[in-house]
Amino acid sequence: MTRADPIDVLIVGAGASGAAIAWSLAETGMRIVCLEQGDWPNPSEYPSTQRESEILQLGPHSYNPNTRRRREDYPINVSDSPISIANYNGVGGGTVLYAGHFPRFHPSDFRTKTLDGVGDDWPLDYEKLEPFYAENDRMVGVAGLAGDPAYPPKEVQLPPVPLGRVGEKLANGFNQLGWHWWPSDSAIATRPYQGRDQCVNLGPCMSGCSQGAKSSTDLTYWPAAERAGVELRTRSRVREILVDDQDRATGVIYYDAEGNENRASAEIVILACNGIGTPRLLLNSKSAHFPSGLANRSGLVGKNLMHHPYAYVQGVFDDPLDSYKGPIGCALWSQEFYETDSSRGFHRGYTLQSSRGFGPVTTALMGLGNGRVGWGAKHHDTFGAYFNRVAALSAICEDLPELHNTVTLDPELVDSDGIPAPKINYTLGENSRRMLGHGAERASDVLREAGARDIIVQSPLPNAGWHQLGTARMGVDPEDSVVNEWGRSHDVKNLFVVDGSIFVTAAGVNPTPTIQALALYIADQIKTRLANLFD
Amino acid sequence: MAKGHDKRPSKREADTERGLLLSLVETLIPSSNANGAMPAASQLTEFREIPSEEARLVYGPLLDLILTRTPQEARQSFASLDLDAREEIIRGLGADHPEVIGGAVSQTLIRYYGAEAVVEALGLEARPAHPGGYALAETNWAMLGPVKAMEPIYKPTPGREEEG
Ligand SMILES: Cc1cc2nc3c(=O)[nH]c(=O)nc-3n(C[C@H](O)[C@H](O)[C@H](O)COP(=O)(O)OP(=O)(O)OC[C@H]3O[C@@H](n4cnc5c(N)ncnc54)[C@H](O)[C@@H]3O)c2cc1C
Ligand code: SF4
């Protein structure tokens, strides 16, 4: 049921960050409403409940919105990018489909300019964010093992995801080389956790976890936020943010499930639409005071788009690895090549992350694509030598912020409500290119050491635009950033951004723990500053 | 569609079309004893009973190529040629039309490895992963010994080093 009284806080987007900030702000007793363009996901419809799960992932359950093409998806023009976008539009956002890797940033990630002369320093540091990482970890339930020498001390809630044969092979390879590795921090309940059941190793975490073991925010933050009084309106797609002539946001215009145009007024507007959806919405909110898009006096809305370019390296082994069993992404990581070493020819570094293999359909298609599986007389021999024999490592490379990597509004393409769709212009920077090359070589070293007889490199992985960062970055200088050091727009003093777009740099790890820790930190700042929030 | 012009093929034409289709998918994925007893694609219901519309959509372009670009004799009797000869014809077409062959092969792989009979022939359980799930053996974390012995490898925040 929706109430008609004034809204204090209007959040747009119910994904990783929208859920976290809604939950945290709920204790203030303010009236909080979240508008989400998609629906509640239904775990009983996820592909792993069907025998044809692999086929469903090629179409209606794809992580690529341009393939999925559901009503709530918006098309994304990626014709000028080697990397296409992956997302999920519904309650939970990207966490519904994420693999569940849950690494924090490192202290150095917040100081890349000072330490390495590249990117920029963040206006906050690891120590400031640490209590919010810890709070988020407790909500999520992180599986892992304390004591990783790649991190300052931190706690985990649950035992690590088992390595399986794939992970053991790789761990062996790392040990032979004397390199760092550690069981991954994973947003996966390896034991029952806060009402969620434990992981049963279904495999396709990236099409939704029907077991409810993976910590997506529809299962973690949202039930708690709703219990605390937050109202979540699904199938409500925001077209633009309204602003008065005092440069204050007054609310939004949105379309409901029937396509009717509605207005919602609010004292505070918080954007949590991710690194593509947020700049899209700001750029579409033009007015006399903001002719080039709302909160865009710096001209940086939509600029500095960062991905994590992936070098995906498969090793093919002689023995069967049961590689389709267990969480696809989570087993172990290595941060041997994380911090800058100038002798490598690039700045900053990357994480090597393991991944398991796939079921027969995906294996056959991948093998066809990379030439390892043939057709005709040689089909069965080639398939048999590839299926269930793959262990993989990905180098997740730190992309640097570059002005020419952008999200703009496509002049023609629109979504099902007629709202202009985003267009991505992205080219791999030289630093990222070199880092990818290095990562592919080191991953190959590990796989060879572990006994792989064949190595297959795909770099950059084309469908891997699942981390969208930097397009409304935070900073102290209004000339050089879109939001301030606690997430408030420099130009519109009651407008906040809390999603991945506020990242200053990308680090070489998956971003969601940092996105959520930042959302909790910004919520804390709002709560602390309520008396003079708009000064 | 204009009335009175029934474009549906006669039963004989339909049988010939189906025969041609099955010979094509058998060429793409023949039977084998390499990894257990793997059926040929042409033996599976997924292909034997593929709706004509779908068959035309998926295989029409490749069948058209076979019928128009191959020597007269082969064209007449593609279905009755042996597997090697059929494969040679298709590979010959592939040089100029890789996307047509690639499209037909991937669609065949999807249907083939999605088929229950094939999943079972691979020695896997033909069931949805959920709710049964799979077992993974517990890990022996003694493997971490050498890493546990390492010094910290992260760089502390400049200026915060002393805070530990
Ligand atoms: C396949 C896949 C695998 C991934 N694996 C990992 C991983 O292992 N580890 C990791 O850390 N990260 C992973 N990610 C990334 C992770 O999901 C994202 O980093 C995270 O969800 C981003 O959080 P967010 O709050 O910025 O946005 P999102 O979670 O994307 O949420 C944005 C929400 O806003 C809504 N929205 C957008 N525009 C509008 C509008 N105009 N009106 C109303 N609602 C709107 C969307 O529908 C969506 O629900 C993965 C993502 C994918 C897709
Ligand atoms: S492997 Fe575990 S977390 Fe992944 S989908 Fe299956 S039960 Fe869920």
Short mmCIF file of C-alpha atoms and ligand atoms in Angstrom, two decimals, chain A residues 188 199-205 208-209 211 213-214 326-327, ligand 2:
data_model
loop_
_atom_site.label_atom_id
_atom_site.label_comp_id
_atom_site.label_asym_id
_atom_site.label_seq_id
_atom_site.Cartn_x
_atom_site.Cartn_y
_atom_site.Cartn_z
CA ILE A 188 27.60 -17.05 -0.01
CA CYS A 199 24.90 -23.30 -0.51
CA VAL A 200 24.38 -26.68 -2.19
CA ASN A 201 26.87 -26.10 -5.02
CA LEU A 202 24.35 -25.69 -7.83
CA GLY A 203 26.88 -23.83 -9.93
CA PRO A 204 25.07 -21.13 -11.90
CA CYS A 205 25.15 -18.37 -9.27
CA GLY A 208 20.28 -16.28 -9.57
CA CYS A 209 20.54 -18.57 -6.56
CA GLN A 211 18.65 -21.93 -2.89
CA ALA A 213 22.30 -19.03 -0.23
CA LYS A 214 23.85 -16.17 -2.18
CA GLY A 326 30.13 -25.44 -6.84
CA PRO A 327 29.80 -21.67 -7.02
S1 SF4 C 2 26.44 -22.57 -5.98
FE1 SF4 C 2 25.63 -22.03 -3.98
S2 SF4 C 2 25.43 -19.82 -4.07
FE2 SF4 C 2 25.70 -20.50 -6.17
S3 SF4 C 2 23.65 -20.72 -6.93
FE3 SF4 C 2 24.26 -22.67 -6.07
S4 SF4 C 2 23.53 -22.70 -3.97
FE4 SF4 C 2 23.51 -20.62 -4.71
#
